[in-house]
Tab-separated table of N, CA and C in Angstrom:
chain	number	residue	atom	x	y	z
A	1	UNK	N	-11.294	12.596	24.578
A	1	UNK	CA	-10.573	13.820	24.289
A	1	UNK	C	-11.326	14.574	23.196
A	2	UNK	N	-11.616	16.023	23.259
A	2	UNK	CA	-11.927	16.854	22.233
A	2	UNK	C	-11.093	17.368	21.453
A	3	UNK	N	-11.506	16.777	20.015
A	3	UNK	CA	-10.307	17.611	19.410
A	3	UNK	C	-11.101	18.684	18.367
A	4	UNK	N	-10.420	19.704	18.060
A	4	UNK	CA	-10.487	20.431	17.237
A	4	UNK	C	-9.676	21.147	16.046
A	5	UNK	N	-10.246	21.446	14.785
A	5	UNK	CA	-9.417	21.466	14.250
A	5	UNK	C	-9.622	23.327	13.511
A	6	UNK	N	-8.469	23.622	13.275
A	6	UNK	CA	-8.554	25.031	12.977
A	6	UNK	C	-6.796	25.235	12.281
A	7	UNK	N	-6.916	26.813	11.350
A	7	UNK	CA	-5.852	26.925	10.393
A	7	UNK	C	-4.587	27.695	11.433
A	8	UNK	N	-3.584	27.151	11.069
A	8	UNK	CA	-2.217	27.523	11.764
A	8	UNK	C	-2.125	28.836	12.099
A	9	UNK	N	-1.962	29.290	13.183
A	9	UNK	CA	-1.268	30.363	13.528
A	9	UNK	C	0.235	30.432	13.551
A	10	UNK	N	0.654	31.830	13.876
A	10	UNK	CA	2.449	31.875	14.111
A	10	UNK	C	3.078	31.564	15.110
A	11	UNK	N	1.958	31.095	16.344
A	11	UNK	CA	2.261	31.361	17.307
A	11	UNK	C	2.530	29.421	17.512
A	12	UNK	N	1.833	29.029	16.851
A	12	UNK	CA	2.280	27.419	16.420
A	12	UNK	C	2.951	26.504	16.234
A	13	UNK	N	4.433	27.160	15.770
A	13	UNK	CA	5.454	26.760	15.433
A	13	UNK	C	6.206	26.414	16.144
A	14	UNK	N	6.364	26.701	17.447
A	14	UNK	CA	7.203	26.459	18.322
A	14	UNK	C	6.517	24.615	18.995
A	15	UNK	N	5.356	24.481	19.236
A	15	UNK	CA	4.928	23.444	19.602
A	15	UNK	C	4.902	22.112	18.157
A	16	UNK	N	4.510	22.690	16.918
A	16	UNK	CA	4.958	21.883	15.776
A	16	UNK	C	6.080	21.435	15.512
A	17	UNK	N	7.100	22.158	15.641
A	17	UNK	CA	8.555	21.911	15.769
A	17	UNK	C	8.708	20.754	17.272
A	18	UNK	N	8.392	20.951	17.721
A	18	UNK	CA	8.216	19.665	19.128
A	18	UNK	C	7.935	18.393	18.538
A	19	UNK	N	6.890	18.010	18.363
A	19	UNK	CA	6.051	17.441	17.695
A	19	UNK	C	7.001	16.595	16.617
A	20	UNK	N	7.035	17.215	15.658
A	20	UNK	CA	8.028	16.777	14.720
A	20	UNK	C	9.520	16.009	15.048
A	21	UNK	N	9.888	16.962	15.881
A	21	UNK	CA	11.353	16.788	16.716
A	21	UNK	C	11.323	15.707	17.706
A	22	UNK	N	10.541	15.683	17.789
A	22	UNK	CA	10.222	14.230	19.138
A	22	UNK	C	10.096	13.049	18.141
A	23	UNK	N	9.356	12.848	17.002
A	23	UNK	CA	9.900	11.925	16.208
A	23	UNK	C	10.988	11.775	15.414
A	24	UNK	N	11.689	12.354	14.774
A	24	UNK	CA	12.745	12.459	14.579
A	24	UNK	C	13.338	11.797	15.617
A	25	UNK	N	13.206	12.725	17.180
A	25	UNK	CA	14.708	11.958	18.064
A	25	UNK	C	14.070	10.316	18.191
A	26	UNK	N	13.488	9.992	18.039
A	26	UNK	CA	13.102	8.939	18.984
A	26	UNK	C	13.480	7.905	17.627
A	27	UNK	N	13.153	8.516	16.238
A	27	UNK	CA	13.931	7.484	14.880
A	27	UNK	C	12.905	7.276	14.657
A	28	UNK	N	11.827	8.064	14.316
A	28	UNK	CA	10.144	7.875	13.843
A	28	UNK	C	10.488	7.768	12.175
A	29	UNK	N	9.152	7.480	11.766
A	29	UNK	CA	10.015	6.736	10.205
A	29	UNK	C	9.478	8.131	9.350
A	30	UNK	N	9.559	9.371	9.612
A	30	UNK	CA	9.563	10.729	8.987
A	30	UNK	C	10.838	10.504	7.996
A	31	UNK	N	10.434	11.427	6.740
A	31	UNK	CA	11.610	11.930	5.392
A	31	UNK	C	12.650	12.922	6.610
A	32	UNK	N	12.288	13.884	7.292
A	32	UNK	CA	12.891	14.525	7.579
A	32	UNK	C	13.835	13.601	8.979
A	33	UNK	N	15.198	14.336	8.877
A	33	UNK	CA	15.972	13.805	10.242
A	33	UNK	C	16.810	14.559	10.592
A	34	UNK	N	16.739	15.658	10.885
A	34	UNK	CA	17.334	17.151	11.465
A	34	UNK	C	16.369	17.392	11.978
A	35	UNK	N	16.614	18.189	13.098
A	35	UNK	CA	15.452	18.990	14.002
A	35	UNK	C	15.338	20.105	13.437
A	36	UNK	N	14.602	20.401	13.525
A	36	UNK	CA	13.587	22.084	12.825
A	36	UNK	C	13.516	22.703	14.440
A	37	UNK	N	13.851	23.694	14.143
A	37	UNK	CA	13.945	24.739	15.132
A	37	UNK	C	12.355	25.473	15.071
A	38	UNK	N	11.836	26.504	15.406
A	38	UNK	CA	10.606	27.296	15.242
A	38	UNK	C	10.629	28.325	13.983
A	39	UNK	N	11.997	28.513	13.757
A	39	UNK	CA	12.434	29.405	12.831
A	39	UNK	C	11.875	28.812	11.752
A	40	UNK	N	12.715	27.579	11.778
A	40	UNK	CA	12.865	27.032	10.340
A	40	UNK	C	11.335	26.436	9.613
A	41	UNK	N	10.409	26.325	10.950
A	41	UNK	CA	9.120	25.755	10.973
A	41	UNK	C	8.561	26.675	10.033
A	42	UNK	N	8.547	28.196	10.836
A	42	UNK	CA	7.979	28.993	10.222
A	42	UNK	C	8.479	29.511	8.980
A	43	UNK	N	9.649	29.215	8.373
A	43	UNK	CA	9.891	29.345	7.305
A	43	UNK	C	9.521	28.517	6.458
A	44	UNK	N	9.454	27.198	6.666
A	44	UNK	CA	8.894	26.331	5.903
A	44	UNK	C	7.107	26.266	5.419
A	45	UNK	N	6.395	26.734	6.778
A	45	UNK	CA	5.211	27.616	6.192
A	45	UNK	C	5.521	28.407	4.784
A	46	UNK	N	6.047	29.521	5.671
A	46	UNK	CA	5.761	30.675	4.798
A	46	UNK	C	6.268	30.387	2.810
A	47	UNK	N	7.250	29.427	3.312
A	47	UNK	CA	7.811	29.110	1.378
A	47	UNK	C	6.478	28.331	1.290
A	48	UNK	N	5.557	28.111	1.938
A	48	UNK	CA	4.185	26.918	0.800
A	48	UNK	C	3.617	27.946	-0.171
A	49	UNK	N	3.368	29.239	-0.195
A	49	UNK	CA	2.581	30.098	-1.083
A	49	UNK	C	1.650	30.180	-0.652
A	50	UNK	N	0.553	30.634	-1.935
A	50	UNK	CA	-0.747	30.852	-1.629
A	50	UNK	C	-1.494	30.222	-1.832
A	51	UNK	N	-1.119	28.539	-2.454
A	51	UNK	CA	-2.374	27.523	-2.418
A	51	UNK	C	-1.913	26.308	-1.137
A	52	UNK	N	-1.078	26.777	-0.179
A	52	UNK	CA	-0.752	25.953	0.693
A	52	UNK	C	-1.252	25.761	1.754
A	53	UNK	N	-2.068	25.039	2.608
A	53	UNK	CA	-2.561	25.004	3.536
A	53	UNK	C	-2.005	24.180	4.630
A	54	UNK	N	-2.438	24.679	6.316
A	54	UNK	CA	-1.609	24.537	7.156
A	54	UNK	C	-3.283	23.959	7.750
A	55	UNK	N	-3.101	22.847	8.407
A	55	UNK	CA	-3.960	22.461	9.448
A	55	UNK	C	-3.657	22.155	11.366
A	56	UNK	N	-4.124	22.844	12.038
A	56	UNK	CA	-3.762	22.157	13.794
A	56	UNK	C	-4.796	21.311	14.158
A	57	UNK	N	-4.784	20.371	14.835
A	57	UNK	CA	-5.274	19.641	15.494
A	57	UNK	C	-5.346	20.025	17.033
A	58	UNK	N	-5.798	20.410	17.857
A	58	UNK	CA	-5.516	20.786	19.286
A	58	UNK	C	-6.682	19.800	20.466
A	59	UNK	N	-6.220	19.621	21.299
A	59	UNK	CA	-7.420	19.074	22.260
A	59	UNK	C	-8.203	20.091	23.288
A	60	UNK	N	-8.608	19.656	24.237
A	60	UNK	CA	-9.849	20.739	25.053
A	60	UNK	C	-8.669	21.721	25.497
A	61	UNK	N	-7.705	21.443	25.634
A	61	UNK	CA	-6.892	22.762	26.609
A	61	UNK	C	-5.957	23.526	25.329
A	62	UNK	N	-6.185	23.458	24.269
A	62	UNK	CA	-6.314	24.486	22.801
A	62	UNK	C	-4.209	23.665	23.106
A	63	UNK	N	-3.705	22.398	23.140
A	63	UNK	CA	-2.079	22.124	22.938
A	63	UNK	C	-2.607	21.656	21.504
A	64	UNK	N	-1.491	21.546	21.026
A	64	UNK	CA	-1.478	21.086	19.657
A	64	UNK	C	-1.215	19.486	19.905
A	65	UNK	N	-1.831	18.682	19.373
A	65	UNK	CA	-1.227	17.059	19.099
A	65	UNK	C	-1.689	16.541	18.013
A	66	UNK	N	-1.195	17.520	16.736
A	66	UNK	CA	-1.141	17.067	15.337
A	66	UNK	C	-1.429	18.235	14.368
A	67	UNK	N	-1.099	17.872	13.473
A	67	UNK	CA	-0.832	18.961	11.844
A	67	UNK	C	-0.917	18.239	10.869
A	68	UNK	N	-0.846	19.134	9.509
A	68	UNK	CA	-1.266	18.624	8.646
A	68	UNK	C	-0.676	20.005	7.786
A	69	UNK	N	-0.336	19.126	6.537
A	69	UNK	CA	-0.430	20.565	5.879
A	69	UNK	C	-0.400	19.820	4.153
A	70	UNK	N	-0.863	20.928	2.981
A	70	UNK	CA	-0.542	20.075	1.967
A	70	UNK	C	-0.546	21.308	0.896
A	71	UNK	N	0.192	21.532	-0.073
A	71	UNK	CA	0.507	22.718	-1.127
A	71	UNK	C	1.071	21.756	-2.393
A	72	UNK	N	1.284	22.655	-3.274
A	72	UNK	CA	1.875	22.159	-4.304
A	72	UNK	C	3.251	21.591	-4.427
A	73	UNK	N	3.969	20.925	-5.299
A	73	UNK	CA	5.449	20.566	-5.172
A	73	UNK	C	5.765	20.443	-6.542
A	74	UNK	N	6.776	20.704	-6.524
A	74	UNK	CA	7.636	21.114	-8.068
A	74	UNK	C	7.678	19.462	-8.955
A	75	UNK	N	7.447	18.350	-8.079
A	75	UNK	CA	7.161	16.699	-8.571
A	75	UNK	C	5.863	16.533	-8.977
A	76	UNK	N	5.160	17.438	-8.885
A	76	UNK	CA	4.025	16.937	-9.357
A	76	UNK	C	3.041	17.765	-10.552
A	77	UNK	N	2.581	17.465	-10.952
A	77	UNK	CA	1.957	18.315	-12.047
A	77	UNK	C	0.468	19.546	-11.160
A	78	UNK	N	0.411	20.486	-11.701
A	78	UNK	CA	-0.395	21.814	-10.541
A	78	UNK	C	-1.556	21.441	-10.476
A	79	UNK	N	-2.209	20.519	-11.101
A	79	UNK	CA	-3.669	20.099	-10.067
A	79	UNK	C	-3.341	18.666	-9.374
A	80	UNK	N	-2.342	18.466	-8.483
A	80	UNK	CA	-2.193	17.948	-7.547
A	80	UNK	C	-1.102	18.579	-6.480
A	81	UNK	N	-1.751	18.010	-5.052
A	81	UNK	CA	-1.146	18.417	-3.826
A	81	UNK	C	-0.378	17.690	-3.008
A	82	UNK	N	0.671	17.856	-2.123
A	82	UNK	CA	1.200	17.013	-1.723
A	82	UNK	C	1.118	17.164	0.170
A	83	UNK	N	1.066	16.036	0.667
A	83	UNK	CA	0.474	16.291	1.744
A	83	UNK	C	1.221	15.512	2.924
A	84	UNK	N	1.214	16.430	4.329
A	84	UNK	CA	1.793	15.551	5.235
A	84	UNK	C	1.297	15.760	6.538
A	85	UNK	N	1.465	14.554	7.274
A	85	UNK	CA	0.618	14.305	8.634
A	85	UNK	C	1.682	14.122	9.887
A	86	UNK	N	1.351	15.047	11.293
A	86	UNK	CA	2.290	14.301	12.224
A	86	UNK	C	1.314	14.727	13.210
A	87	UNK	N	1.893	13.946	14.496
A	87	UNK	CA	0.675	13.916	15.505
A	87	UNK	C	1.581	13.573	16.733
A	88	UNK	N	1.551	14.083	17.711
A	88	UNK	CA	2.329	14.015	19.087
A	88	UNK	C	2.485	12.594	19.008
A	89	UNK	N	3.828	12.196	19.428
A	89	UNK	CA	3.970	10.909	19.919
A	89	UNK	C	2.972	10.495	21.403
A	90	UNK	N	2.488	9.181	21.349
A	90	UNK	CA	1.344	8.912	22.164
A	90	UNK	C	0.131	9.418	21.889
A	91	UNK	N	-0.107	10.365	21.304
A	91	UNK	CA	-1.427	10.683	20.948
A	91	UNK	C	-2.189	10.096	20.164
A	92	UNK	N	-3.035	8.871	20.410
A	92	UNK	CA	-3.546	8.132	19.230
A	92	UNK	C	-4.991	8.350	19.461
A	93	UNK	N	-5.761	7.691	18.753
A	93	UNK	CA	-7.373	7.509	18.181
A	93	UNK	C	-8.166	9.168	18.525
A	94	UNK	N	-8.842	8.629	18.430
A	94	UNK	CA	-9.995	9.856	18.756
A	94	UNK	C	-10.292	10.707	17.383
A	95	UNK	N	-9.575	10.491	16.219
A	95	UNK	CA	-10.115	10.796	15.075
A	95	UNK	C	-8.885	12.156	14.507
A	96	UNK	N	-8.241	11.956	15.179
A	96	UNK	CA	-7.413	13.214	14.826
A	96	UNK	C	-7.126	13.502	13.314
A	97	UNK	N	-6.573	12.201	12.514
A	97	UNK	CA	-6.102	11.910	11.288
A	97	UNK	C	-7.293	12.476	10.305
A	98	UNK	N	-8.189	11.829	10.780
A	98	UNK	CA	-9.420	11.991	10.032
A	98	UNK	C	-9.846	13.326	9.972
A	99	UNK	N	-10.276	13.828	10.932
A	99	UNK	CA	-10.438	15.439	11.294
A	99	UNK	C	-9.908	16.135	10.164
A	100	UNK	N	-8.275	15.775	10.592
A	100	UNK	CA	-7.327	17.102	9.953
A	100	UNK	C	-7.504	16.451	8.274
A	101	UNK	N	-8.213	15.557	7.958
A	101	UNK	CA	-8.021	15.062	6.272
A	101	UNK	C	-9.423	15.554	5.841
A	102	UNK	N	-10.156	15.616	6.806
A	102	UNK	CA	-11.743	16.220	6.070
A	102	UNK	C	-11.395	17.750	6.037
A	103	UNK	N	-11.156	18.560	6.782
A	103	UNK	CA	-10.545	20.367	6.599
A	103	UNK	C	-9.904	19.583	5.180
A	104	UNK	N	-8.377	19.274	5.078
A	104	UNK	CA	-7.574	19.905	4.121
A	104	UNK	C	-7.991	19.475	2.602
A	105	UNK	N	-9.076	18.568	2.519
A	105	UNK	CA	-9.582	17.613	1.708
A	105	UNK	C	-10.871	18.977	0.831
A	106	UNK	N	-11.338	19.677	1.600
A	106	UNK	CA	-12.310	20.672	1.330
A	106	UNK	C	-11.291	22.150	1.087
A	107	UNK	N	-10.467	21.980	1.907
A	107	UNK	CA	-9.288	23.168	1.130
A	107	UNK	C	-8.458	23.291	-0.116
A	108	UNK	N	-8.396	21.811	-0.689
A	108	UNK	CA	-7.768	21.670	-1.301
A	108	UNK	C	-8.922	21.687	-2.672
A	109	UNK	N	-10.116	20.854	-2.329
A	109	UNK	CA	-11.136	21.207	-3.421
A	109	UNK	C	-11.247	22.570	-4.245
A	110	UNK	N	-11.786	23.509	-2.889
A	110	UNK	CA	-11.603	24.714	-3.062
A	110	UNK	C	-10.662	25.370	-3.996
A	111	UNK	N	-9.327	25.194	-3.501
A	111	UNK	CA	-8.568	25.686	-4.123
A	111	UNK	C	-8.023	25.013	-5.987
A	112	UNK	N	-9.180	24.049	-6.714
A	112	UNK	CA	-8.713	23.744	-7.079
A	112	UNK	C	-7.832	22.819	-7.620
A	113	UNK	N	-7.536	21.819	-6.530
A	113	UNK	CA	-6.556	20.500	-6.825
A	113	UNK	C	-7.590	19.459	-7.486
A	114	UNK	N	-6.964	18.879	-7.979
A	114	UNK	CA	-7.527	17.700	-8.568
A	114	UNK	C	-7.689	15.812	-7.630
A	115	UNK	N	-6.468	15.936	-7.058
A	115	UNK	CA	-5.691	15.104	-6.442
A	115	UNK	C	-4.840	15.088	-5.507
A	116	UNK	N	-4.666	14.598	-4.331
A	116	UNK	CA	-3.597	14.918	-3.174
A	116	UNK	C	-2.852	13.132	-3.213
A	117	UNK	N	-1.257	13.704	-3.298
A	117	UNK	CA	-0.358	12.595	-3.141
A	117	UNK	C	0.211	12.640	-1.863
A	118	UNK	N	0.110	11.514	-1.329
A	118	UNK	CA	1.138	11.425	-0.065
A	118	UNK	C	2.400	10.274	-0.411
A	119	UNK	N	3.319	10.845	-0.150
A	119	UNK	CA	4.627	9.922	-0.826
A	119	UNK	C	5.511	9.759	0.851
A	120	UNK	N	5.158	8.713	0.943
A	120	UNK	CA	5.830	8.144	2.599
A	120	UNK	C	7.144	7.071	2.254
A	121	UNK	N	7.545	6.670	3.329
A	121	UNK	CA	9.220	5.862	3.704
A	121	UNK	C	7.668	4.922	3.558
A	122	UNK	N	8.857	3.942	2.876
A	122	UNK	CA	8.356	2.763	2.586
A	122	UNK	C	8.219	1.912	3.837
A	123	UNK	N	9.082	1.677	5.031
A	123	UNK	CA	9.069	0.882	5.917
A	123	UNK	C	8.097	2.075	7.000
A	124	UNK	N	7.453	3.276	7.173
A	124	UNK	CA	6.363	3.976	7.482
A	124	UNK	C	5.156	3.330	7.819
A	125	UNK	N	5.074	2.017	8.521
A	125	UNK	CA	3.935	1.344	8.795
A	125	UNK	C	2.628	1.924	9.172
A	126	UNK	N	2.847	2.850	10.063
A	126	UNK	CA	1.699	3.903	10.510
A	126	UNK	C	1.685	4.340	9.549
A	127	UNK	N	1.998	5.055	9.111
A	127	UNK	CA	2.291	5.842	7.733
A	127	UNK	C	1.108	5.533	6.576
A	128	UNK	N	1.894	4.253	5.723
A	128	UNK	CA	0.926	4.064	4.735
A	128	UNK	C	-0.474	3.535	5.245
A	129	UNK	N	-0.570	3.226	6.809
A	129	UNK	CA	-1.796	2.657	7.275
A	129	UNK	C	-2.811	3.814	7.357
A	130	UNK	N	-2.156	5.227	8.205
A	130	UNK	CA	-3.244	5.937	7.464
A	130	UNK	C	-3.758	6.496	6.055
A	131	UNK	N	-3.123	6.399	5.628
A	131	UNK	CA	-3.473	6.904	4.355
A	131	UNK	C	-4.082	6.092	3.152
A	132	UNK	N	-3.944	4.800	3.939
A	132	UNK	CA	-4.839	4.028	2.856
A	132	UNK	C	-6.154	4.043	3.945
A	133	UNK	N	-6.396	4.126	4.712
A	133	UNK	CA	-7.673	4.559	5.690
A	133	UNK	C	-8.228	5.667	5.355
A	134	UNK	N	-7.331	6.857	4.948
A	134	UNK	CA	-7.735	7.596	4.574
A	134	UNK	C	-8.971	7.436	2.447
A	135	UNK	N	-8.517	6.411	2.365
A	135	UNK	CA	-8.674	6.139	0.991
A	135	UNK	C	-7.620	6.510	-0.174
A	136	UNK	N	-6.374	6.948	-0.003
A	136	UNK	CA	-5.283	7.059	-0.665
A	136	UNK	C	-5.130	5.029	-1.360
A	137	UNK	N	-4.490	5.572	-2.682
A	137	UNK	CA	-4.198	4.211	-3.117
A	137	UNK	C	-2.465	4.316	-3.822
A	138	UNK	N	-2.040	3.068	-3.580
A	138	UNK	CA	-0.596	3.159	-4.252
A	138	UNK	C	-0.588	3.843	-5.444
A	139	UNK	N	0.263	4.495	-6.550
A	139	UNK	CA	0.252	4.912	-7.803
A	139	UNK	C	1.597	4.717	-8.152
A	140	UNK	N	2.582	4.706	-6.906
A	140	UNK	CA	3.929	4.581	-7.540
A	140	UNK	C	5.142	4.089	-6.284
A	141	UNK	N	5.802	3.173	-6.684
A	141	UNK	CA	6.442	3.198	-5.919
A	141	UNK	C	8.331	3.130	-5.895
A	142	UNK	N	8.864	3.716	-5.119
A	142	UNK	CA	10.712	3.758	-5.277
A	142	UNK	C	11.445	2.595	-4.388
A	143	UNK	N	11.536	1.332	-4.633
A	143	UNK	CA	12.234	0.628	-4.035
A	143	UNK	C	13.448	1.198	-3.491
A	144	UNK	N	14.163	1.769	-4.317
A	144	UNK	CA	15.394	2.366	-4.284
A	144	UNK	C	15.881	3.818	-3.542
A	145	UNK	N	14.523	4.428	-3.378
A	145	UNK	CA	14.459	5.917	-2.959
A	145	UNK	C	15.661	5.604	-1.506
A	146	UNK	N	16.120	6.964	-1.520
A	146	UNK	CA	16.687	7.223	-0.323
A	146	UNK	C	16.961	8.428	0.471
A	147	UNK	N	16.985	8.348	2.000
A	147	UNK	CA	16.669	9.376	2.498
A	147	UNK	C	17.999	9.995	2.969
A	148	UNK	N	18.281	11.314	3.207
A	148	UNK	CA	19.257	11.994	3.187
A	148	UNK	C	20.553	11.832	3.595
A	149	UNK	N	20.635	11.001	4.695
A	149	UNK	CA	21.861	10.402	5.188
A	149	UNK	C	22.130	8.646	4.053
A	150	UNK	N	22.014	8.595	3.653
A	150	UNK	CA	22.032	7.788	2.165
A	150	UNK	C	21.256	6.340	2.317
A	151	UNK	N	20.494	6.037	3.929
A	151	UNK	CA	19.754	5.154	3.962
A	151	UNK	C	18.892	4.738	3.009
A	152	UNK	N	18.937	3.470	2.106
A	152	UNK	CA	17.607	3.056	1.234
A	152	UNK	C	16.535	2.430	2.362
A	153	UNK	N	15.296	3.088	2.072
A	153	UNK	CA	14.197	2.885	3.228
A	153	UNK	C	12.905	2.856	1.705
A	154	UNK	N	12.903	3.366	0.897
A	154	UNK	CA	11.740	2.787	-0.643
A	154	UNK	C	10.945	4.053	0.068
A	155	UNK	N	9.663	4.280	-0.748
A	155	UNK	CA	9.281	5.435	-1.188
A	155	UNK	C	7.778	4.780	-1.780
A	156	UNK	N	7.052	5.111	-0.927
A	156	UNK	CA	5.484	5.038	-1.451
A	156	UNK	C	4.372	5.793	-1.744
A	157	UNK	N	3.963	5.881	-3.236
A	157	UNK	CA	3.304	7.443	-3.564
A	157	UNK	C	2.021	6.477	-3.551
A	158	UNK	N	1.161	7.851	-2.720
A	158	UNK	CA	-0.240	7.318	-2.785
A	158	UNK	C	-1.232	8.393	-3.117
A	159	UNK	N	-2.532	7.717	-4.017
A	159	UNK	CA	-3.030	8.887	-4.800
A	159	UNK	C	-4.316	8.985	-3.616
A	160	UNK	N	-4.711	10.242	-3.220
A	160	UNK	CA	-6.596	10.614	-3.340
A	160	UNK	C	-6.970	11.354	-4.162
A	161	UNK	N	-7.723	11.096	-4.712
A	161	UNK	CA	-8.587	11.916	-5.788
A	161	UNK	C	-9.759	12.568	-5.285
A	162	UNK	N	-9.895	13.868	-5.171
A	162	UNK	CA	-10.542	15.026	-4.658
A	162	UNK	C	-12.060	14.420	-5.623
């Protein structure tokens, strides 16, 4: 499979919201567990600002099967970024992860960051597996964290240093 990687359009949102929503229904180990509509997708863009970056992943027939995106967050101090990964259910290898972490890894330089945190569900097996592949390392962790419907599932912050 060819993949390619290039910065979000508007027209995006509707297939990202899929994407997302398909894990969610299926009980994928995502923070989020409400479905995002296209609306809400694109609103959630548009609140990242102007040091926020949006990454697609697409294969030879230009579908989307993965994103990326990573901006600042009010938890963290402003030369670090916070970052998140999803990728069509079934869509595995071929480098996708990697791809979309070399773009946002040089966007984020650019812009400045010092450091990108990814803070995943502790029971997130895929999860923390990429990101310590990625070279992310533990820095902190919430046994106790919990996710919105009041499930304790723990909370794993992991550092890269730009």
């Amino acid at each position: 499979m060819a993949i390619s990687i290039r910065p979000y359009q508007i027209d995006d949102a509707p297939q990202m919201a899929d994407i997302l929503n398909e894990i969610i229904e299926i009980g994928g180990t995502t923070a989020y567990l409400s479905p995002l509509s296209a609306e809400k997708m694109k609103a959630k863009i548009a609140g990242g600002g102007e040091r926020a970056r949006w990454n697609i992943a697409v294969d030879e027939n230009e579908q989307i099967i993965g994103f990326q995106w990573a901006e600042p967050h009010s938890l963290l101090p402003p030369e670090a970024a916070s970052i998140a990964t999803f990728v069509r259910v079934g869509v595995v290898g071929g480098g996708i992860g990697s791809k979309l972490f070399a773009v946002t890894c040089a966007q984020m330089r650019a812009l400045g960051f010092i450091w990108i945190n990814a803070s995943i569900r502790s029971d997130n097996a895929s999860g923390l597996s990429y990101y310590t592949k990625m070279g992310f390392q533990d820095w902190s962790i919430e046994p106790d964290a919990a996710l919105s419907d009041g499930r304790i599932v723990g909370k794993t912050h992991k550092r890269y240093n730009l």
